[in-house]
Short mmCIF file of C-alpha atoms and ligand atoms in Angstrom, two decimals:
data_model
loop_
_atom_site.label_atom_id
_atom_site.label_comp_id
_atom_site.label_asym_id
_atom_site.label_seq_id
_atom_site.Cartn_x
_atom_site.Cartn_y
_atom_site.Cartn_z
CA UNK A 1 31.75 -9.49 1.13
CA UNK A 2 30.15 -6.99 -1.21
CA UNK A 3 26.58 -7.89 -2.06
CA UNK A 4 25.42 -7.77 -5.64
CA UNK A 5 22.05 -6.49 -4.47
CA UNK A 6 20.68 -5.40 -1.11
CA UNK A 7 16.89 -5.56 -1.00
CA UNK A 8 15.21 -3.67 1.79
CA UNK A 9 12.03 -5.40 2.92
CA UNK A 10 10.53 -8.86 2.50
CA UNK A 11 6.90 -8.12 1.70
CA UNK A 12 5.27 -8.60 -1.68
CA UNK A 13 7.84 -6.28 -3.34
CA UNK A 14 10.98 -7.76 -1.80
CA UNK A 15 9.91 -11.35 -2.40
CA UNK A 16 8.92 -10.66 -6.01
CA UNK A 17 12.24 -8.87 -6.62
CA UNK A 18 14.18 -11.81 -5.18
CA UNK A 19 12.41 -14.34 -7.35
CA UNK A 20 12.92 -12.28 -10.48
CA UNK A 21 16.60 -11.56 -9.72
CA UNK A 22 17.28 -15.21 -9.23
CA UNK A 23 15.43 -16.10 -12.42
CA UNK A 24 17.68 -13.60 -14.22
CA UNK A 25 20.71 -15.51 -12.94
CA UNK A 26 21.69 -12.97 -10.29
CA UNK A 27 22.99 -14.32 -7.00
CA UNK A 28 24.72 -12.97 -3.91
CA UNK A 29 21.86 -10.80 -2.71
CA UNK A 30 19.95 -10.56 0.55
CA UNK A 31 16.71 -9.09 1.86
CA UNK A 32 17.09 -6.95 4.98
CA UNK A 33 13.99 -7.30 7.14
CA UNK A 34 13.58 -5.32 10.34
CA UNK A 35 10.96 -7.71 11.74
CA UNK A 36 11.36 -11.34 12.75
CA UNK A 37 9.04 -12.56 10.00
CA UNK A 38 8.47 -11.77 6.33
CA UNK A 39 5.24 -10.43 4.86
CA UNK A 40 5.38 -6.63 5.21
CA UNK A 41 2.02 -4.97 5.56
CA UNK A 42 0.25 -8.35 5.57
CA UNK A 43 2.35 -9.45 8.52
CA UNK A 44 1.75 -6.20 10.40
CA UNK A 45 -1.97 -5.63 9.89
CA UNK A 46 -3.63 -8.16 12.15
CA UNK A 47 -6.58 -6.04 13.22
CA UNK A 48 -9.89 -7.92 13.30
CA UNK A 49 -11.58 -8.11 9.90
CA UNK A 50 -8.42 -7.20 7.95
CA UNK A 51 -9.02 -8.21 4.36
CA UNK A 52 -7.88 -7.23 0.88
CA UNK A 53 -10.36 -5.37 -1.29
CA UNK A 54 -8.78 -6.75 -4.46
CA UNK A 55 -9.71 -10.31 -5.47
CA UNK A 56 -7.15 -12.91 -4.43
CA UNK A 57 -6.74 -14.23 -7.96
CA UNK A 58 -5.46 -10.80 -8.91
CA UNK A 59 -3.80 -9.84 -5.65
CA UNK A 60 -1.07 -12.44 -6.01
CA UNK A 61 2.03 -12.94 -8.13
CA UNK A 62 1.31 -13.87 -11.76
CA UNK A 63 4.03 -16.52 -11.62
CA UNK A 64 2.91 -17.94 -8.26
CA UNK A 65 -0.83 -18.35 -8.53
CA UNK A 66 -2.58 -20.02 -5.65
CA UNK A 67 -5.44 -22.38 -6.60
CA UNK A 68 -6.29 -22.91 -2.95
CA UNK A 69 -7.69 -19.52 -1.89
CA UNK A 70 -10.62 -20.26 0.41
CA UNK A 71 -12.25 -16.86 -0.16
CA UNK A 72 -12.51 -14.87 -3.37
CA UNK A 73 -11.34 -11.81 -1.37
CA UNK A 74 -8.90 -13.11 1.20
CA UNK A 75 -8.53 -12.13 4.82
CA UNK A 76 -5.13 -11.16 6.18
CA UNK A 77 -4.10 -14.58 7.62
CA UNK A 78 -4.51 -16.26 4.24
CA UNK A 79 -2.55 -13.58 2.39
CA UNK A 80 0.24 -13.78 4.96
CA UNK A 81 0.22 -17.57 4.58
CA UNK A 82 0.41 -17.14 0.80
CA UNK A 83 3.56 -15.04 1.21
CA UNK A 84 5.07 -17.61 3.56
CA UNK A 85 4.24 -20.33 1.01
CA UNK A 86 5.80 -18.30 -1.81
CA UNK A 87 8.97 -17.89 0.26
CA UNK A 88 9.04 -21.64 0.86
CA UNK A 89 8.33 -22.60 -2.74
CA UNK A 90 11.04 -20.31 -4.10
CA UNK A 91 13.46 -21.05 -1.22
CA UNK A 92 13.73 -17.41 -0.17
CA UNK A 93 13.88 -17.66 3.62
CA UNK A 94 17.65 -18.18 3.71
CA UNK A 95 18.08 -14.94 1.77
CA UNK A 96 16.42 -12.88 4.50
CA UNK A 97 18.37 -11.21 7.28
CA UNK A 98 15.63 -10.98 9.88
CA UNK A 99 15.69 -8.39 12.67
CA UNK A 100 18.03 -6.25 10.57
CA UNK A 101 16.76 -2.71 10.56
CA UNK A 102 18.45 -0.53 7.94
CA UNK A 103 19.45 2.73 9.60
CA UNK A 104 21.29 4.47 6.79
CA UNK A 105 22.01 3.91 3.09
CA UNK A 106 24.68 6.16 1.62
CA UNK A 107 26.32 6.09 -1.79
CA UNK A 108 30.10 5.93 -1.79
CA UNK A 109 31.08 7.49 -5.14
CA UNK A 110 34.75 6.51 -4.79
CA UNK A 111 34.00 2.85 -4.30
CA UNK A 112 30.88 2.97 -6.51
CA UNK A 113 29.06 1.07 -3.81
CA UNK A 114 26.21 1.63 -1.41
CA UNK A 115 27.10 1.57 2.31
CA UNK A 116 24.33 0.19 4.48
CA UNK A 117 24.26 0.61 8.23
CA UNK A 118 21.99 -1.74 10.12
CA UNK A 119 21.40 -2.43 13.79
CA UNK A 120 23.47 -5.59 13.26
CA UNK A 121 26.48 -4.16 11.48
CA UNK A 122 27.49 -2.61 8.20
CA UNK A 123 27.20 -3.99 4.68
CA UNK A 124 28.05 -2.82 1.18
CA UNK A 125 26.18 -3.49 -2.02
CA UNK A 126 26.60 -2.76 -5.72
CA UNK A 127 22.86 -2.27 -6.17
CA UNK A 128 20.01 -1.49 -3.82
CA UNK A 129 16.31 -2.25 -4.26
CA UNK A 130 14.13 -0.46 -1.75
CA UNK A 131 11.04 -2.58 -1.17
CA UNK A 132 9.98 -1.34 2.24
CA UNK A 133 6.41 -0.64 1.14
CA UNK A 134 4.24 2.44 1.27
CA UNK A 135 2.09 1.21 4.13
CA UNK A 136 4.92 0.31 6.49
CA UNK A 137 5.06 3.18 8.96
CA UNK A 138 1.89 3.49 11.03
CA UNK A 139 0.86 7.10 11.63
CA UNK A 140 -0.57 8.08 14.99
CA UNK A 141 -2.62 11.28 14.77
CA UNK A 142 -0.87 14.47 15.71
CA UNK A 143 -3.54 15.55 18.18
CA UNK A 144 -2.83 17.63 21.29
CA UNK A 145 -2.79 15.61 24.47
CA UNK A 146 -2.50 12.16 22.89
CA UNK A 147 0.31 11.31 25.31
CA UNK A 148 -1.91 12.14 28.27
CA UNK A 149 -4.47 9.44 27.47
CA UNK A 150 -4.51 7.08 30.46
CA UNK A 151 -5.90 4.03 28.66
CA UNK A 152 -4.43 1.82 25.98
CA UNK A 153 -3.72 3.34 22.53
CA UNK A 154 -3.57 1.00 19.55
CA UNK A 155 -2.97 1.67 15.87
CA UNK A 156 -4.81 -0.73 13.55
CA UNK A 157 -1.48 -1.66 11.93
CA UNK A 158 0.02 -2.46 15.35
CA UNK A 159 -2.93 -4.37 16.78
CA UNK A 160 -2.43 -5.81 20.27
CA UNK A 161 -4.60 -8.92 20.43
CA UNK A 162 -3.96 -9.23 24.18
CA UNK A 163 -6.14 -6.16 24.77
CA UNK A 164 -9.60 -7.28 25.84
CA UNK A 165 -12.26 -5.05 24.27
CA UNK A 166 -15.14 -6.91 25.88
CA UNK A 167 -17.45 -4.49 27.67
CA UNK A 168 -15.07 -1.55 27.21
CA UNK A 169 -15.79 2.03 26.16
CA UNK A 170 -13.75 2.46 23.00
CA UNK A 171 -12.96 5.44 20.78
CA UNK A 172 -11.85 4.99 17.19
CA UNK A 173 -10.28 7.78 15.14
CA UNK A 174 -10.61 7.43 11.37
CA UNK A 175 -13.11 6.04 8.88
CA UNK A 176 -10.80 4.80 6.10
CA UNK A 177 -10.23 1.28 4.76
CA UNK A 178 -8.79 -0.09 8.01
CA UNK A 179 -11.48 1.47 10.22
CA UNK A 180 -14.44 0.19 8.26
CA UNK A 181 -13.12 -3.35 8.47
CA UNK A 182 -12.37 -3.13 12.19
CA UNK A 183 -15.59 -1.45 13.34
CA UNK A 184 -18.06 -4.26 12.51
CA UNK A 185 -15.80 -6.77 14.27
CA UNK A 186 -15.53 -4.89 17.55
CA UNK A 187 -19.04 -3.43 17.86
CA UNK A 188 -20.48 -6.70 19.27
CA UNK A 189 -17.73 -6.76 21.93
CA UNK A 190 -17.57 -3.23 23.25
CA UNK A 191 -20.01 -1.57 25.62
CA UNK A 192 -19.80 1.60 23.55
CA UNK A 193 -17.91 2.79 20.47
CA UNK A 194 -17.41 6.41 19.50
CA UNK A 195 -16.22 6.71 15.90
CA UNK A 196 -14.50 10.03 15.16
CA UNK A 197 -14.93 10.86 11.50
CA UNK A 198 -13.17 13.75 9.77
CA UNK A 199 -14.23 12.91 6.22
CA UNK A 200 -17.02 10.55 5.20
CA UNK A 201 -15.99 7.79 2.78
CA UNK A 202 -17.70 6.40 -0.29
CA UNK A 203 -18.81 2.89 0.63
CA UNK A 204 -20.05 0.32 -1.87
CA UNK A 205 -21.51 -3.10 -1.09
CA UNK A 206 -19.19 -6.07 -1.33
CA UNK A 207 -20.84 -8.07 -4.11
CA UNK A 208 -18.20 -10.69 -4.77
CA UNK A 209 -16.49 -11.65 -1.52
CA UNK A 210 -17.49 -15.26 -0.86
CA UNK A 211 -16.00 -18.64 0.04
CA UNK A 212 -14.50 -20.35 -3.01
CA UNK A 213 -16.52 -23.39 -4.08
CA UNK A 214 -14.82 -26.76 -4.17
CA UNK A 215 -15.34 -27.21 -7.90
CA UNK A 216 -13.74 -23.81 -8.54
CA UNK A 217 -10.65 -24.89 -6.61
CA UNK A 218 -10.57 -28.12 -8.58
CA UNK A 219 -10.87 -26.18 -11.83
CA UNK A 220 -8.00 -23.89 -10.76
CA UNK A 221 -5.90 -26.94 -9.90
CA UNK A 222 -6.59 -29.13 -12.87
CA UNK A 223 -7.79 -27.07 -15.84
CA UNK A 224 -4.78 -25.36 -17.36
CA UNK A 225 -5.32 -21.64 -17.72
CA UNK A 226 -8.64 -21.54 -15.81
CA UNK A 227 -7.35 -19.37 -12.97
CA UNK A 228 -5.41 -17.20 -15.38
CA UNK A 229 -8.60 -16.46 -17.31
CA UNK A 230 -10.45 -15.48 -14.12
CA UNK A 231 -7.52 -13.30 -13.12
CA UNK A 232 -7.41 -11.63 -16.53
CA UNK A 233 -11.16 -10.92 -16.52
CA UNK A 234 -10.85 -9.46 -13.01
CA UNK A 235 -7.96 -7.28 -14.14
CA UNK A 236 -9.87 -5.80 -17.08
CA UNK A 237 -12.98 -5.18 -15.00
CA UNK A 238 -10.84 -3.09 -12.69
CA UNK A 239 -9.34 -1.27 -15.65
CA UNK A 240 -12.87 -0.19 -16.59
CA UNK A 241 -13.02 1.54 -13.22
CA UNK A 242 -9.56 2.92 -13.95
CA UNK A 243 -10.89 4.38 -17.19
CA UNK A 244 -13.55 6.27 -15.22
CA UNK A 245 -10.88 7.50 -12.77
CA UNK A 246 -8.56 8.86 -15.42
CA UNK A 247 -10.71 9.78 -18.41
CA UNK A 248 -14.45 9.51 -17.83
CA UNK A 249 -14.94 11.04 -14.42
CA UNK A 250 -18.59 11.74 -15.19
CA UNK A 251 -19.21 7.96 -15.32
CA UNK A 252 -18.45 7.81 -11.60
CA UNK A 253 -21.89 9.32 -11.04
CA UNK A 254 -23.32 5.82 -11.56
CA UNK A 255 -21.20 4.55 -8.68
CA UNK A 256 -22.11 7.52 -6.51
CA UNK A 257 -25.81 6.95 -7.17
CA UNK A 258 -25.42 3.26 -6.31
CA UNK A 259 -23.53 4.10 -3.12
CA UNK A 260 -26.24 6.58 -2.12
CA UNK A 261 -28.94 3.97 -2.66
CA UNK A 262 -26.96 1.49 -0.58
CA UNK A 263 -26.46 4.07 2.19
CA UNK A 264 -30.13 5.07 2.14
CA UNK A 265 -31.21 1.45 2.49
CA UNK A 266 -28.79 0.75 5.32
CA UNK A 267 -28.91 4.01 7.24
CA UNK A 268 -32.49 5.22 7.57
CA UNK A 269 -31.80 7.79 10.31
CA UNK A 270 -31.49 11.02 8.26
CA UNK A 271 -29.03 12.67 10.66
CA UNK A 272 -26.64 9.72 10.65
CA UNK A 273 -27.14 9.29 6.91
CA UNK A 274 -26.19 12.92 6.31
CA UNK A 275 -23.07 12.56 8.46
CA UNK A 276 -22.02 9.50 6.45
CA UNK A 277 -22.48 11.28 3.12
CA UNK A 278 -19.20 12.13 1.37
CA UNK A 279 -18.71 15.58 -0.14
CA UNK A 280 -16.15 14.77 -2.83
CA UNK A 281 -16.10 12.79 -6.07
CA UNK A 282 -16.02 9.05 -5.60
CA UNK A 283 -12.52 7.66 -6.14
CA UNK A 284 -10.67 10.83 -5.14
CA UNK A 285 -10.01 8.95 -1.90
CA UNK A 286 -10.01 5.15 -1.88
CA UNK A 287 -13.46 3.64 -2.45
CA UNK A 288 -14.39 1.36 0.44
CA UNK A 289 -16.24 -1.92 0.04
CA UNK A 290 -18.20 -3.33 2.94
CA UNK A 291 -21.55 -4.93 3.70
CA UNK A 292 -21.06 -4.71 7.44
CA UNK A 293 -19.89 -1.12 8.05
CA UNK A 294 -23.29 0.63 7.83
CA UNK A 295 -25.10 -2.09 9.82
CA UNK A 296 -22.47 -1.64 12.54
CA UNK A 297 -22.82 2.15 12.53
CA UNK A 298 -26.57 1.96 13.22
CA UNK A 299 -26.12 -0.16 16.34
CA UNK A 300 -27.34 1.46 19.58
CA UNK A 301 -23.89 1.22 21.19
CA UNK A 302 -22.21 3.22 18.38
CA UNK A 303 -22.01 6.99 17.95
CA UNK A 304 -20.54 8.76 14.95
CA UNK A 305 -18.84 11.94 16.09
CA UNK A 306 -18.19 14.57 13.44
CA UNK A 307 -17.73 17.67 15.59
CA UNK A 308 -13.95 17.61 15.16
CA UNK A 309 -11.39 16.68 17.76
CA UNK A 310 -10.05 19.46 19.95
CA UNK A 311 -7.70 17.40 22.11
CA UNK A 312 -7.19 14.08 23.79
CA UNK A 313 -7.36 13.98 27.59
CA UNK A 314 -6.63 11.30 30.18
CA UNK A 315 -10.18 9.95 30.08
CA UNK A 316 -11.20 10.45 26.49
CA UNK A 317 -11.50 12.76 23.52
CA UNK A 318 -12.78 16.31 23.78
CA UNK A 319 -14.43 17.63 20.64
CA UNK A 320 -14.51 21.23 19.47
CA UNK A 321 -18.01 21.68 20.91
CA UNK A 322 -16.50 21.14 24.38
CA UNK A 323 -17.95 17.66 24.95
CA UNK A 324 -15.70 15.01 26.50
CA UNK A 325 -16.28 11.55 24.97
CA UNK A 326 -15.01 9.17 27.58
CA UNK A 327 -12.99 6.14 26.49
CA UNK A 328 -10.91 3.41 28.09
CA UNK A 329 -9.25 2.33 24.85
CA UNK A 330 -8.30 4.48 21.86
CA UNK A 331 -7.93 2.86 18.44
CA UNK A 332 -6.23 4.91 15.75
CA UNK A 333 -7.15 3.84 12.23
CA UNK A 334 -5.26 6.86 11.00
CA UNK A 335 -3.21 5.44 8.17
CA UNK A 336 0.48 5.55 7.36
CA UNK A 337 3.42 7.83 6.55
CA UNK A 338 3.25 7.39 2.80
CA UNK A 339 4.36 10.59 1.06
CA UNK A 340 6.71 11.26 3.96
CA UNK A 341 8.03 7.77 4.66
CA UNK A 342 10.93 7.88 7.17
CA UNK A 343 12.96 5.55 4.94
CA UNK A 344 13.39 8.39 2.44
CA UNK A 345 15.33 10.32 5.05
CA UNK A 346 17.82 7.50 5.47
CA UNK A 347 18.93 7.28 1.84
CA UNK A 348 21.71 9.63 0.70
CA UNK A 349 22.82 9.72 -2.92
CA UNK A 350 25.30 11.79 -4.94
CA UNK A 351 25.92 15.35 -3.68
CA UNK A 352 24.31 14.22 -0.42
CA UNK A 353 20.88 14.24 -2.10
CA UNK A 354 18.14 12.91 0.15
CA UNK A 355 15.67 10.42 -1.32
CA UNK A 356 12.82 11.91 0.70
CA UNK A 357 13.03 14.96 -1.56
CA UNK A 358 11.64 12.87 -4.39
CA UNK A 359 8.38 12.75 -2.45
CA UNK A 360 8.30 15.99 -0.62
CA UNK A 361 10.18 18.24 -3.00
CA UNK A 362 10.58 18.40 -6.72
CA UNK A 363 13.25 15.82 -7.34
CA UNK A 364 12.56 13.94 -10.52
CA UNK A 365 12.21 10.19 -10.81
CA UNK A 366 12.17 7.76 -13.70
CA UNK A 367 9.32 5.22 -14.07
CA UNK A 368 8.62 5.69 -10.35
CA UNK A 369 11.57 3.37 -9.88
CA UNK A 370 14.91 5.19 -10.04
CA UNK A 371 16.46 8.61 -9.45
CA UNK A 372 19.26 10.51 -11.18
CA UNK A 373 21.33 11.15 -8.08
CA UNK A 374 20.96 7.61 -6.78
CA UNK A 375 23.03 5.35 -9.04
CA UNK A 376 22.17 1.66 -9.07
CA UNK A 377 19.34 2.23 -6.61
CA UNK A 378 15.76 1.26 -7.39
CA UNK A 379 12.53 1.61 -5.53
CA UNK A 380 9.57 -0.74 -5.57
CA UNK A 381 6.38 1.19 -4.92
CA UNK A 382 8.19 4.43 -5.73
CA UNK A 383 6.55 7.74 -6.68
CA UNK A 384 3.24 7.38 -8.55
CA UNK A 385 3.24 3.60 -8.60
CA UNK A 386 0.52 3.12 -6.01
CA UNK A 387 -3.04 2.45 -7.17
CA UNK A 388 -6.61 3.38 -6.47
CA UNK A 389 -8.26 0.85 -8.76
CA UNK A 390 -6.24 -2.29 -9.38
CA UNK A 391 -3.73 -4.69 -7.83
CA UNK A 392 -0.47 -3.22 -6.58
CA UNK A 393 1.16 -6.58 -7.31
CA UNK A 394 0.68 -5.88 -11.03
CA UNK A 395 2.59 -2.62 -10.56
CA UNK A 396 5.38 -4.38 -8.66
CA UNK A 397 5.82 -6.88 -11.45
CA UNK A 398 5.83 -4.07 -14.02
CA UNK A 399 8.55 -2.22 -12.10
CA UNK A 400 10.63 -5.38 -11.98
CA UNK A 401 10.45 -5.65 -15.78
CA UNK A 402 12.66 -2.55 -15.75
CA UNK A 403 14.61 -3.00 -12.52
CA UNK A 404 15.87 -6.56 -12.97
CA UNK A 405 17.36 -6.07 -16.48
CA UNK A 406 18.87 -2.80 -15.24
CA UNK A 407 20.55 -4.55 -12.31
CA UNK A 408 21.66 -7.38 -14.57
CA UNK A 409 23.23 -4.92 -17.00
CA UNK A 410 24.96 -3.02 -14.19
CA UNK A 411 26.44 -6.20 -12.74
CA UNK A 412 27.51 -7.65 -16.07
CA UNK A 413 29.23 -4.46 -17.24
CA UNK A 414 30.41 -3.34 -13.79
CA UNK A 415 28.51 -0.20 -14.64
CA UNK A 416 27.21 2.73 -12.66
CA UNK A 417 23.77 3.53 -14.03
CA UNK A 418 21.21 6.17 -13.25
CA UNK A 419 18.38 7.70 -15.26
CA UNK A 420 19.39 10.76 -17.26
CA UNK A 421 18.27 13.90 -15.47
CA UNK A 422 16.37 15.06 -18.55
CA UNK A 423 14.51 11.75 -18.83
CA UNK A 424 13.56 11.85 -15.16
CA UNK A 425 12.41 15.46 -15.40
CA UNK A 426 10.36 14.62 -18.48
CA UNK A 427 8.76 11.61 -16.80
CA UNK A 428 7.91 13.50 -13.64
CA UNK A 429 6.48 16.44 -15.62
CA UNK A 430 4.32 14.09 -17.68
CA UNK A 431 2.94 12.36 -14.59
CA UNK A 432 2.27 15.63 -12.79
CA UNK A 433 0.44 16.97 -15.84
CA UNK A 434 -1.90 13.97 -15.91
CA UNK A 435 -3.28 14.21 -12.38
CA UNK A 436 -5.38 17.41 -12.72
CA UNK A 437 -7.48 15.67 -15.39
CA UNK A 438 -8.14 12.61 -13.23
CA UNK A 439 -10.40 11.94 -10.27
CA UNK A 440 -7.46 12.66 -7.93
CA UNK A 441 -7.41 16.20 -9.22
CA UNK A 442 -11.06 16.87 -8.34
CA UNK A 443 -10.23 18.29 -4.93
CA UNK A 444 -10.01 16.22 -1.77
CA UNK A 445 -7.25 15.62 0.72
CA UNK A 446 -5.81 12.13 0.92
CA UNK A 447 -2.59 10.26 1.50
CA UNK A 448 -2.17 10.25 -2.27
CA UNK A 449 -1.09 13.90 -2.12
CA UNK A 450 2.08 15.30 -0.57
CA UNK A 451 2.32 18.38 1.64
CA UNK A 452 2.18 20.67 -1.40
CA UNK A 453 -0.95 18.95 -2.70
CA UNK A 454 0.89 17.18 -5.54
CA UNK A 455 -0.02 13.60 -6.36
CA UNK A 456 3.27 11.81 -5.73
CA UNK A 457 1.67 8.49 -4.92
CA UNK A 458 -0.97 7.24 -7.34
CA UNK A 459 -0.34 6.14 -10.91
CA UNK A 460 -2.72 8.53 -12.67
CA UNK A 461 -3.48 6.35 -15.66
CA UNK A 462 -4.41 2.83 -16.60
CA UNK A 463 -2.04 0.15 -15.39
CA UNK A 464 -1.42 -1.53 -18.75
CA UNK A 465 0.19 1.73 -19.87
CA UNK A 466 2.62 1.49 -16.96
CA UNK A 467 3.32 -2.11 -18.00
CA UNK A 468 4.14 -0.91 -21.53
CA UNK A 469 6.41 1.88 -20.29
CA UNK A 470 8.38 -0.35 -17.94
CA UNK A 471 9.16 -2.94 -20.57
CA UNK A 472 12.88 -3.57 -20.18
CA UNK A 473 15.94 -1.44 -19.47
CA UNK A 474 16.40 1.34 -22.03
CA UNK A 475 20.12 2.15 -22.11
CA UNK A 476 19.49 5.37 -23.99
CA UNK A 477 17.48 6.76 -21.05
CA UNK A 478 20.40 6.30 -18.62
CA UNK A 479 23.79 7.74 -17.80
CA UNK A 480 26.13 4.79 -17.83
CA UNK A 481 29.73 4.77 -16.62
CA UNK A 482 31.73 1.62 -16.90
P1 NAP B 1 -6.28 6.03 5.58
O1 NAP B 1 -6.96 5.62 4.35
O2 NAP B 1 -5.16 6.99 5.49
O3 NAP B 1 -7.41 6.56 6.57
C1 NAP B 1 -7.07 7.23 7.75
C2 NAP B 1 -8.33 7.71 8.41
O4 NAP B 1 -7.97 8.38 9.60
C3 NAP B 1 -9.10 8.70 7.55
O5 NAP B 1 -10.46 8.53 7.80
C4 NAP B 1 -8.58 10.03 8.09
O6 NAP B 1 -9.47 11.11 7.89
C5 NAP B 1 -8.47 9.70 9.56
N1 NAP B 1 -7.55 10.56 10.27
C6 NAP B 1 -6.20 10.62 10.12
N2 NAP B 1 -5.68 11.53 10.96
C7 NAP B 1 -6.72 12.05 11.66
C8 NAP B 1 -6.82 13.04 12.65
N3 NAP B 1 -5.74 13.66 13.12
N4 NAP B 1 -8.05 13.33 13.14
C9 NAP B 1 -9.14 12.69 12.66
N5 NAP B 1 -9.11 11.75 11.72
C10 NAP B 1 -7.91 11.43 11.22
O7 NAP B 1 -5.68 4.76 6.36
P2 NAP B 1 -6.17 3.25 6.35
O8 NAP B 1 -7.61 3.15 6.56
O9 NAP B 1 -5.27 2.50 7.26
O10 NAP B 1 -5.88 2.82 4.87
C11 NAP B 1 -4.65 3.12 4.25
C12 NAP B 1 -4.54 2.36 2.97
O11 NAP B 1 -4.27 1.01 3.27
C13 NAP B 1 -5.81 2.30 2.14
O12 NAP B 1 -6.03 3.41 1.35
C14 NAP B 1 -5.56 1.06 1.33
O13 NAP B 1 -4.70 1.34 0.26
C15 NAP B 1 -4.86 0.19 2.31
N6 NAP B 1 -5.82 -0.69 2.98
C16 NAP B 1 -6.50 -1.57 2.19
C17 NAP B 1 -7.41 -2.37 2.78
C18 NAP B 1 -8.16 -3.29 1.91
O14 NAP B 1 -7.66 -3.82 0.97
N7 NAP B 1 -9.40 -3.47 2.19
C19 NAP B 1 -7.66 -2.36 4.13
C20 NAP B 1 -6.94 -1.47 4.90
C21 NAP B 1 -6.02 -0.65 4.32
P3 NAP B 1 -9.40 11.97 6.54
O15 NAP B 1 -10.03 11.12 5.49
O16 NAP B 1 -10.15 13.19 6.83
O17 NAP B 1 -7.95 12.24 6.27
#
């Protein structure tokens, strides 16, 4: 049977797409999920201390608010539970083909259908929504000798809870968002931790993460609109930060001064303090929020190594100064394949175009959601729809305001639709032109930039503007063949 829609992934994006499709009266669709459970990045990231740095009221679906959050900034188990609850409430589980890894997605122009190859057989679909997520493919560092390490290697996104860290000598590579949450949790366990830092991060204190009071929960449950108001206030507070990121970069100095004060109070050793001092504008890489990272870094069993890694050997990590830092366990908090996601290499459109080129090359996209040579294919979390300052769930819902009506139109009219090349080129040009004037154009390396240094990841403007631009399906922007 030909599917109306094949959705790839069952994380926030896939689940939201399913709910919205169904609400639009579309049936006969499935979510292909390579794992045995739904949840995407919130299923995968089970490292100790894993938590969202966006408030739960905002980091949730607008049409599936949860009055029962126990913490204002939830930890991973509660977010994963939220997604499981959403799937239950909206009866989505039966739509998911678990353990189905999509190996290839190719457009068949004769049949006007997408052919999908999975590890459990082939399928065809009239429309495809890629919702595999930007933080799906864990990236191990490409460091000489990593295969020769004789101990256990773990990536934070593939945490093995059976590994006993108690009393062990541990090395951690990376000091990004995942690392700074993991470090405070493992420092009390390990005999020694060497943290290998390539770039110091901007760290701000967590001022608002706290258990939710009972009366607040009651208010969310029983006072109509109460939670929505809190969510809306939280959204606009974040947009103030967004304004500094995209228009008033000089205002970030206030944040940098505050972060310096915080660091100076927490890290009194001048050598360690200097090593932890970032050398780029705050916000160019993701701002980190933690009250426990600096206190962990000043513990006597922790060393911050900044000499640069030369290679990994059987017994540890050798730095460029020739010193071997012995370790029994190596933890890589080294991020994900974002701008070079392997999924992009599996999707072939018209003229054998490869979707990966939209990230790595110059191929144009439309609203970060569709591509001229990929008819009836849409991408959640596509180019320049990721965020540095607000909730990605808001962006997902914005994308769906375009994608769902587009799919509905295509199904109703039996149409082949794709964004006009000129529209996609225009959109991509406009986005590219914005970045140099934003904080992401101030000069730092991050996963926001592709191999050529172009920002192909972050939305370089305020999110309400994206919401305005993605309002509905504009026929005039598309090539349509019926
Ligand atoms: P990340 O931000 O990409 O950080 C990776 C870290 O590993 C960086 O410190 C990086 O150094 C370092 N690194 C990578 N390769 C290395 C190498 N070969 N040698 C030495 N160091 C190396 O990854 P992440 O911390 O997993 O976070 C990814 C994203 O996930 C975040 O930006 C955020 O969007 C999301 N996240 C959010 C939360 C939260 O909500 N609190 C928590 C975790 C993750 P450089 O900086 O020098 O590249």
